[in-house]
PDB file of C-alpha atoms in Angstrom:
ATOM      1  CA  UNK A 290     -72.220 -63.566  35.062  1.00  0.00           C
ATOM      2  CA  UNK A 291     -69.010 -61.779  36.044  1.00  0.00           C
ATOM      3  CA  UNK A 292     -69.681 -62.079  39.769  1.00  0.00           C
ATOM      4  CA  UNK A 293     -69.992 -58.298  40.173  1.00  0.00           C
ATOM      5  CA  UNK A 294     -73.616 -57.370  40.770  1.00  0.00           C
ATOM      6  CA  UNK A 295     -75.015 -53.951  40.013  1.00  0.00           C
ATOM      7  CA  UNK A 296     -78.500 -52.679  40.740  1.00  0.00           C
ATOM      8  CA  UNK A 297     -80.644 -51.290  39.315  1.00  0.00           C
ATOM      9  CA  UNK A 298     -79.984 -52.267  35.705  1.00  0.00           C
ATOM     10  CA  UNK A 299     -82.019 -49.378  34.394  1.00  0.00           C
ATOM     11  CA  UNK A 300     -83.183 -46.183  36.035  1.00  0.00           C
ATOM     12  CA  UNK A 301     -85.175 -43.304  34.614  1.00  0.00           C
ATOM     13  CA  UNK A 302     -85.527 -40.156  36.634  1.00  0.00           C
ATOM     14  CA  UNK A 303     -85.978 -36.421  36.313  1.00  0.00           C
ATOM     15  CA  UNK A 304     -83.550 -33.527  36.527  1.00  0.00           C
ATOM     16  CA  UNK A 305     -82.885 -32.383  40.056  1.00  0.00           C
ATOM     17  CA  UNK A 306     -83.489 -35.815  41.545  1.00  0.00           C
ATOM     18  CA  UNK A 307     -81.107 -38.044  43.492  1.00  0.00           C
ATOM     19  CA  UNK A 308     -80.358 -41.705  42.833  1.00  0.00           C
ATOM     20  CA  UNK A 309     -78.242 -44.405  44.424  1.00  0.00           C
ATOM     21  CA  UNK A 310     -76.504 -47.103  42.427  1.00  0.00           C
ATOM     22  CA  UNK A 311     -75.389 -50.226  44.213  1.00  0.00           C
ATOM     23  CA  UNK A 312     -72.533 -52.603  43.566  1.00  0.00           C
ATOM     24  CA  UNK A 313     -71.599 -55.920  45.155  1.00  0.00           C
ATOM     25  CA  UNK A 314     -68.057 -56.974  44.295  1.00  0.00           C
ATOM     26  CA  UNK A 315     -66.938 -60.505  43.564  1.00  0.00           C
ATOM     27  CA  UNK A 316     -66.469 -62.596  46.637  1.00  0.00           C
ATOM     28  CA  UNK A 317     -63.051 -61.903  48.103  1.00  0.00           C
ATOM     29  CA  UNK A 318     -62.346 -58.747  46.085  1.00  0.00           C
ATOM     30  CA  UNK A 319     -61.567 -55.805  48.355  1.00  0.00           C
ATOM     31  CA  UNK A 320     -61.315 -53.081  45.699  1.00  0.00           C
ATOM     32  CA  UNK A 321     -64.254 -51.414  44.003  1.00  0.00           C
ATOM     33  CA  UNK A 322     -64.007 -48.987  41.105  1.00  0.00           C
ATOM     34  CA  UNK A 323     -66.703 -46.791  39.599  1.00  0.00           C
ATOM     35  CA  UNK A 324     -66.722 -45.666  35.967  1.00  0.00           C
ATOM     36  CA  UNK A 325     -69.052 -43.525  33.911  1.00  0.00           C
ATOM     37  CA  UNK A 326     -69.563 -44.331  30.233  1.00  0.00           C
ATOM     38  CA  UNK A 327     -71.315 -41.740  28.139  1.00  0.00           C
ATOM     39  CA  UNK A 328     -71.873 -42.084  24.411  1.00  0.00           C
ATOM     40  CA  UNK A 329     -69.138 -39.629  23.532  1.00  0.00           C
ATOM     41  CA  UNK A 330     -66.632 -40.119  26.289  1.00  0.00           C
ATOM     42  CA  UNK A 331     -65.577 -43.715  26.753  1.00  0.00           C
ATOM     43  CA  UNK A 332     -64.877 -45.022  30.238  1.00  0.00           C
ATOM     44  CA  UNK A 333     -64.284 -42.222  32.720  1.00  0.00           C
ATOM     45  CA  UNK A 334     -62.807 -43.206  36.069  1.00  0.00           C
ATOM     46  CA  UNK A 335     -64.763 -41.799  38.983  1.00  0.00           C
ATOM     47  CA  UNK A 336     -63.495 -43.259  42.243  1.00  0.00           C
ATOM     48  CA  UNK A 337     -61.893 -46.313  43.824  1.00  0.00           C
ATOM     49  CA  UNK A 338     -62.241 -47.875  47.271  1.00  0.00           C
ATOM     50  CA  UNK A 339     -60.207 -50.519  48.979  1.00  0.00           C
ATOM     51  CA  UNK A 340     -61.593 -52.301  52.010  1.00  0.00           C
ATOM     52  CA  UNK A 341     -63.798 -49.389  52.935  1.00  0.00           C
ATOM     53  CA  UNK A 342     -61.301 -46.609  52.293  1.00  0.00           C
ATOM     54  CA  UNK A 343     -61.196 -44.200  49.388  1.00  0.00           C
ATOM     55  CA  UNK A 344     -57.927 -44.764  47.527  1.00  0.00           C
ATOM     56  CA  UNK A 345     -58.204 -42.839  44.262  1.00  0.00           C
ATOM     57  CA  UNK A 346     -60.404 -40.153  42.825  1.00  0.00           C
ATOM     58  CA  UNK A 347     -60.965 -39.181  39.213  1.00  0.00           C
ATOM     59  CA  UNK A 348     -63.010 -36.392  37.713  1.00  0.00           C
ATOM     60  CA  UNK A 349     -65.962 -37.067  39.961  1.00  0.00           C
ATOM     61  CA  UNK A 350     -68.412 -34.207  40.272  1.00  0.00           C
ATOM     62  CA  UNK A 351     -69.124 -32.713  43.687  1.00  0.00           C
ATOM     63  CA  UNK A 352     -72.758 -33.733  43.188  1.00  0.00           C
ATOM     64  CA  UNK A 353     -71.594 -37.352  43.176  1.00  0.00           C
ATOM     65  CA  UNK A 354     -70.415 -39.282  46.199  1.00  0.00           C
ATOM     66  CA  UNK A 355     -69.620 -42.876  46.959  1.00  0.00           C
ATOM     67  CA  UNK A 356     -68.792 -45.152  49.832  1.00  0.00           C
ATOM     68  CA  UNK A 357     -67.810 -48.732  50.493  1.00  0.00           C
ATOM     69  CA  UNK A 358     -69.429 -50.458  53.414  1.00  0.00           C
ATOM     70  CA  UNK A 359     -67.960 -53.003  55.876  1.00  0.00           C
ATOM     71  CA  UNK A 360     -69.514 -55.852  53.873  1.00  0.00           C
ATOM     72  CA  UNK A 361     -67.579 -54.431  50.870  1.00  0.00           C
ATOM     73  CA  UNK A 362     -70.577 -53.462  48.802  1.00  0.00           C
ATOM     74  CA  UNK A 363     -70.426 -49.952  47.414  1.00  0.00           C
ATOM     75  CA  UNK A 364     -72.923 -47.263  46.584  1.00  0.00           C
ATOM     76  CA  UNK A 365     -72.619 -44.356  44.184  1.00  0.00           C
ATOM     77  CA  UNK A 366     -74.910 -41.445  44.988  1.00  0.00           C
ATOM     78  CA  UNK A 367     -75.768 -38.979  42.259  1.00  0.00           C
ATOM     79  CA  UNK A 368     -77.668 -35.850  43.280  1.00  0.00           C
ATOM     80  CA  UNK A 369     -79.119 -32.745  41.622  1.00  0.00           C
ATOM     81  CA  UNK A 370     -79.180 -34.754  38.446  1.00  0.00           C
ATOM     82  CA  UNK A 371     -78.720 -33.061  35.100  1.00  0.00           C
ATOM     83  CA  UNK A 372     -79.466 -34.264  31.591  1.00  0.00           C
ATOM     84  CA  UNK A 373     -75.750 -34.746  31.009  1.00  0.00           C
ATOM     85  CA  UNK A 374     -75.559 -37.300  33.802  1.00  0.00           C
ATOM     86  CA  UNK A 375     -77.383 -39.784  31.606  1.00  0.00           C
ATOM     87  CA  UNK A 376     -74.888 -42.574  31.107  1.00  0.00           C
ATOM     88  CA  UNK A 377     -73.978 -46.142  31.851  1.00  0.00           C
ATOM     89  CA  UNK A 378     -72.338 -46.467  35.264  1.00  0.00           C
ATOM     90  CA  UNK A 379     -70.052 -49.428  35.738  1.00  0.00           C
ATOM     91  CA  UNK A 380     -68.717 -50.865  38.909  1.00  0.00           C
ATOM     92  CA  UNK A 381     -65.692 -53.146  38.860  1.00  0.00           C
ATOM     93  CA  UNK A 382     -63.890 -55.120  41.513  1.00  0.00           C
ATOM     94  CA  UNK A 383     -60.349 -56.278  41.292  1.00  0.00           C
ATOM     95  CA  UNK A 384     -58.038 -59.070  42.193  1.00  0.00           C
ATOM     96  CA  UNK A 385     -54.350 -59.492  41.521  1.00  0.00           C
ATOM     97  CA  UNK A 386     -53.913 -62.478  39.194  1.00  0.00           C
ATOM     98  CA  UNK A 387     -50.478 -63.530  37.886  1.00  0.00           C
ATOM     99  CA  UNK A 388     -49.090 -60.138  38.826  1.00  0.00           C
ATOM    100  CA  UNK A 389     -51.850 -58.199  37.103  1.00  0.00           C
ATOM    101  CA  UNK A 390     -54.458 -56.089  38.889  1.00  0.00           C
ATOM    102  CA  UNK A 391     -57.418 -57.318  36.854  1.00  0.00           C
ATOM    103  CA  UNK A 392     -60.725 -55.468  36.914  1.00  0.00           C
ATOM    104  CA  UNK A 393     -63.935 -57.452  36.638  1.00  0.00           C
ATOM    105  CA  UNK A 394     -66.847 -55.285  35.579  1.00  0.00           C
ATOM    106  CA  UNK A 395     -70.494 -55.603  36.422  1.00  0.00           C
ATOM    107  CA  UNK A 396     -73.201 -55.325  33.795  1.00  0.00           C
ATOM    108  CA  UNK A 397     -73.716 -51.649  34.565  1.00  0.00           C
ATOM    109  CA  UNK A 398     -76.564 -49.398  35.605  1.00  0.00           C
ATOM    110  CA  UNK A 399     -78.065 -47.340  32.809  1.00  0.00           C
ATOM    111  CA  UNK A 400     -79.265 -43.985  34.083  1.00  0.00           C
ATOM    112  CA  UNK A 401     -81.552 -41.830  31.989  1.00  0.00           C
ATOM    113  CA  UNK A 402     -82.288 -38.318  33.217  1.00  0.00           C
ATOM    114  CA  UNK A 403     -85.290 -36.657  31.582  1.00  0.00           C
TER     115      UNK A 403
ATOM    116  CA  UNK B  70     -50.767 -36.264  31.082  1.00  0.00           C
ATOM    117  CA  UNK B  71     -52.422 -39.324  32.457  1.00  0.00           C
ATOM    118  CA  UNK B  72     -54.360 -40.199  29.327  1.00  0.00           C
ATOM    119  CA  UNK B  73     -53.467 -42.771  26.765  1.00  0.00           C
ATOM    120  CA  UNK B  74     -54.335 -41.927  23.158  1.00  0.00           C
ATOM    121  CA  UNK B  75     -55.968 -44.663  21.165  1.00  0.00           C
ATOM    122  CA  UNK B  76     -56.306 -44.828  17.387  1.00  0.00           C
ATOM    123  CA  UNK B  77     -58.238 -45.315  15.253  1.00  0.00           C
ATOM    124  CA  UNK B  78     -61.491 -44.282  16.844  1.00  0.00           C
ATOM    125  CA  UNK B  79     -63.456 -46.524  14.554  1.00  0.00           C
ATOM    126  CA  UNK B  80     -62.729 -49.239  12.013  1.00  0.00           C
ATOM    127  CA  UNK B  81     -65.023 -51.178   9.757  1.00  0.00           C
ATOM    128  CA  UNK B  82     -63.437 -54.250   8.157  1.00  0.00           C
ATOM    129  CA  UNK B  83     -64.522 -57.079   5.931  1.00  0.00           C
ATOM    130  CA  UNK B  84     -64.646 -60.435   7.676  1.00  0.00           C
ATOM    131  CA  UNK B  85     -61.290 -62.122   7.193  1.00  0.00           C
ATOM    132  CA  UNK B  86     -59.307 -58.878   7.079  1.00  0.00           C
ATOM    133  CA  UNK B  87     -56.834 -57.963   9.778  1.00  0.00           C
ATOM    134  CA  UNK B  88     -57.366 -55.208  12.343  1.00  0.00           C
ATOM    135  CA  UNK B  89     -54.990 -53.229  14.507  1.00  0.00           C
ATOM    136  CA  UNK B  90     -55.586 -50.684  17.248  1.00  0.00           C
ATOM    137  CA  UNK B  91     -52.829 -48.576  18.760  1.00  0.00           C
ATOM    138  CA  UNK B  92     -52.382 -47.064  22.167  1.00  0.00           C
ATOM    139  CA  UNK B  93     -49.873 -44.245  22.688  1.00  0.00           C
ATOM    140  CA  UNK B  94     -48.610 -42.389  25.714  1.00  0.00           C
ATOM    141  CA  UNK B  95     -46.354 -39.370  26.059  1.00  0.00           C
ATOM    142  CA  UNK B  96     -44.868 -40.869  29.214  1.00  0.00           C
ATOM    143  CA  UNK B  97     -43.379 -44.252  29.963  1.00  0.00           C
ATOM    144  CA  UNK B  98     -45.925 -46.814  31.010  1.00  0.00           C
ATOM    145  CA  UNK B  99     -45.272 -49.274  33.818  1.00  0.00           C
ATOM    146  CA  UNK B 100     -47.844 -51.575  32.270  1.00  0.00           C
ATOM    147  CA  UNK B 101     -50.714 -51.566  29.812  1.00  0.00           C
ATOM    148  CA  UNK B 102     -53.944 -53.509  29.948  1.00  0.00           C
ATOM    149  CA  UNK B 103     -56.407 -54.321  27.186  1.00  0.00           C
ATOM    150  CA  UNK B 104     -60.149 -54.842  27.586  1.00  0.00           C
ATOM    151  CA  UNK B 105     -62.908 -55.713  25.146  1.00  0.00           C
ATOM    152  CA  UNK B 106     -66.486 -54.498  25.405  1.00  0.00           C
ATOM    153  CA  UNK B 107     -69.055 -56.223  23.211  1.00  0.00           C
ATOM    154  CA  UNK B 108     -72.021 -54.117  22.041  1.00  0.00           C
ATOM    155  CA  UNK B 109     -74.418 -53.807  24.951  1.00  0.00           C
ATOM    156  CA  UNK B 110     -71.949 -55.515  27.270  1.00  0.00           C
ATOM    157  CA  UNK B 111     -69.368 -54.630  29.848  1.00  0.00           C
ATOM    158  CA  UNK B 112     -65.576 -54.423  29.518  1.00  0.00           C
ATOM    159  CA  UNK B 113     -63.773 -57.729  29.876  1.00  0.00           C
ATOM    160  CA  UNK B 114     -60.076 -58.030  30.658  1.00  0.00           C
ATOM    161  CA  UNK B 115     -57.958 -59.452  27.858  1.00  0.00           C
ATOM    162  CA  UNK B 116     -54.325 -59.075  28.896  1.00  0.00           C
ATOM    163  CA  UNK B 117     -51.660 -57.072  30.682  1.00  0.00           C
ATOM    164  CA  UNK B 118     -48.249 -56.238  29.246  1.00  0.00           C
ATOM    165  CA  UNK B 119     -45.390 -55.234  31.508  1.00  0.00           C
ATOM    166  CA  UNK B 120     -42.032 -55.803  29.833  1.00  0.00           C
ATOM    167  CA  UNK B 121     -40.385 -53.672  27.173  1.00  0.00           C
ATOM    168  CA  UNK B 122     -40.892 -55.241  23.742  1.00  0.00           C
ATOM    169  CA  UNK B 123     -43.239 -57.857  25.132  1.00  0.00           C
ATOM    170  CA  UNK B 124     -45.403 -59.788  22.679  1.00  0.00           C
ATOM    171  CA  UNK B 125     -48.272 -61.994  23.797  1.00  0.00           C
ATOM    172  CA  UNK B 126     -50.718 -63.997  21.727  1.00  0.00           C
ATOM    173  CA  UNK B 127     -54.220 -65.213  22.408  1.00  0.00           C
ATOM    174  CA  UNK B 128     -55.376 -67.255  19.399  1.00  0.00           C
ATOM    175  CA  UNK B 129     -55.857 -64.660  16.634  1.00  0.00           C
ATOM    176  CA  UNK B 130     -55.027 -61.708  18.914  1.00  0.00           C
ATOM    177  CA  UNK B 131     -51.458 -60.424  19.207  1.00  0.00           C
ATOM    178  CA  UNK B 132     -50.563 -57.816  21.807  1.00  0.00           C
ATOM    179  CA  UNK B 133     -47.329 -55.837  21.733  1.00  0.00           C
ATOM    180  CA  UNK B 134     -45.675 -53.444  24.136  1.00  0.00           C
ATOM    181  CA  UNK B 135     -43.202 -51.015  22.587  1.00  0.00           C
ATOM    182  CA  UNK B 136     -39.513 -51.069  23.354  1.00  0.00           C
ATOM    183  CA  UNK B 137     -39.758 -47.641  24.989  1.00  0.00           C
ATOM    184  CA  UNK B 138     -42.922 -48.680  26.860  1.00  0.00           C
ATOM    185  CA  UNK B 139     -44.792 -45.702  25.454  1.00  0.00           C
ATOM    186  CA  UNK B 140     -47.035 -47.529  23.043  1.00  0.00           C
ATOM    187  CA  UNK B 141     -48.899 -50.760  22.612  1.00  0.00           C
ATOM    188  CA  UNK B 142     -50.909 -52.444  19.910  1.00  0.00           C
ATOM    189  CA  UNK B 143     -53.551 -55.101  19.547  1.00  0.00           C
ATOM    190  CA  UNK B 144     -53.662 -56.933  16.235  1.00  0.00           C
ATOM    191  CA  UNK B 145     -56.423 -59.303  15.210  1.00  0.00           C
ATOM    192  CA  UNK B 146     -55.691 -61.677  12.350  1.00  0.00           C
ATOM    193  CA  UNK B 147     -58.531 -62.677  10.029  1.00  0.00           C
ATOM    194  CA  UNK B 148     -61.342 -60.948  11.889  1.00  0.00           C
ATOM    195  CA  UNK B 149     -64.574 -62.750  12.587  1.00  0.00           C
ATOM    196  CA  UNK B 150     -68.006 -61.361  13.418  1.00  0.00           C
ATOM    197  CA  UNK B 151     -67.412 -62.389  17.029  1.00  0.00           C
ATOM    198  CA  UNK B 152     -64.615 -59.810  17.207  1.00  0.00           C
ATOM    199  CA  UNK B 153     -67.009 -56.858  17.015  1.00  0.00           C
ATOM    200  CA  UNK B 154     -66.918 -54.509  19.935  1.00  0.00           C
ATOM    201  CA  UNK B 155     -64.841 -51.740  21.447  1.00  0.00           C
ATOM    202  CA  UNK B 156     -61.259 -52.389  22.430  1.00  0.00           C
ATOM    203  CA  UNK B 157     -59.828 -50.275  25.232  1.00  0.00           C
ATOM    204  CA  UNK B 158     -56.296 -49.935  26.451  1.00  0.00           C
ATOM    205  CA  UNK B 159     -55.748 -48.754  29.980  1.00  0.00           C
ATOM    206  CA  UNK B 160     -52.912 -47.762  32.247  1.00  0.00           C
ATOM    207  CA  UNK B 161     -52.633 -47.714  35.998  1.00  0.00           C
ATOM    208  CA  UNK B 162     -51.604 -44.461  37.623  1.00  0.00           C
ATOM    209  CA  UNK B 163     -51.375 -45.425  41.271  1.00  0.00           C
ATOM    210  CA  UNK B 164     -54.745 -46.927  42.049  1.00  0.00           C
ATOM    211  CA  UNK B 165     -56.501 -45.428  39.032  1.00  0.00           C
ATOM    212  CA  UNK B 166     -57.001 -47.475  35.870  1.00  0.00           C
ATOM    213  CA  UNK B 167     -57.353 -44.842  33.160  1.00  0.00           C
ATOM    214  CA  UNK B 168     -58.639 -45.938  29.775  1.00  0.00           C
ATOM    215  CA  UNK B 169     -58.071 -44.707  26.278  1.00  0.00           C
ATOM    216  CA  UNK B 170     -61.101 -43.623  24.267  1.00  0.00           C
ATOM    217  CA  UNK B 171     -61.388 -47.047  22.680  1.00  0.00           C
ATOM    218  CA  UNK B 172     -61.478 -48.340  19.119  1.00  0.00           C
ATOM    219  CA  UNK B 173     -64.834 -49.505  17.806  1.00  0.00           C
ATOM    220  CA  UNK B 174     -64.504 -52.493  15.501  1.00  0.00           C
ATOM    221  CA  UNK B 175     -67.276 -53.466  13.117  1.00  0.00           C
ATOM    222  CA  UNK B 176     -66.961 -56.540  10.910  1.00  0.00           C
ATOM    223  CA  UNK B 177     -68.873 -56.950   7.652  1.00  0.00           C
ATOM    224  CA  UNK B 178     -69.732 -60.544   6.831  1.00  0.00           C
TER     225      UNK B 178
END
């Protein structure tokens, strides 16, 4: 157990639907990162929050949005889902250890869009 | 651009053989991180390199950062079946950690 909790672990839904993925960072970690991992595309950075504020944005689609709440948990909202959105979505939280900003990943949420 | 290029994409080795994956950038890197993702698992941090020419070892794993800080390598000596997985290098650009495409390692026993 990495200490980063993601729910749900698996989710199957239909095209056009909307889903919310949830992430609880490790205790004390203020940063949360979201990544998408498709079969062909490795780990794609989506967005990063620090203590409730958006700090960095990657190639996140307009249909996707995220936020980090005062208790530091984060949610990734995916709407108007398409078949191509099927992927593993990872959340990571970070802490600076020995000068390195180390990301600790959760187990991921596997989204299947049918 | 912001990406780091990682080669090879895939390598299948006999148990006991060595393995190396390379990470290359067209621009100077302030640091490079390496992560390992086991099949069905999540990425796990291995190491960060910061200094030009830096070499760090973790048991059978040797990590190097190039003198020009534009490339890095991960070398595994005498691979074991427990080494299977995908190895990613990543670089920070501001607050973004951007990963290479990864090298998939398979080990035949």
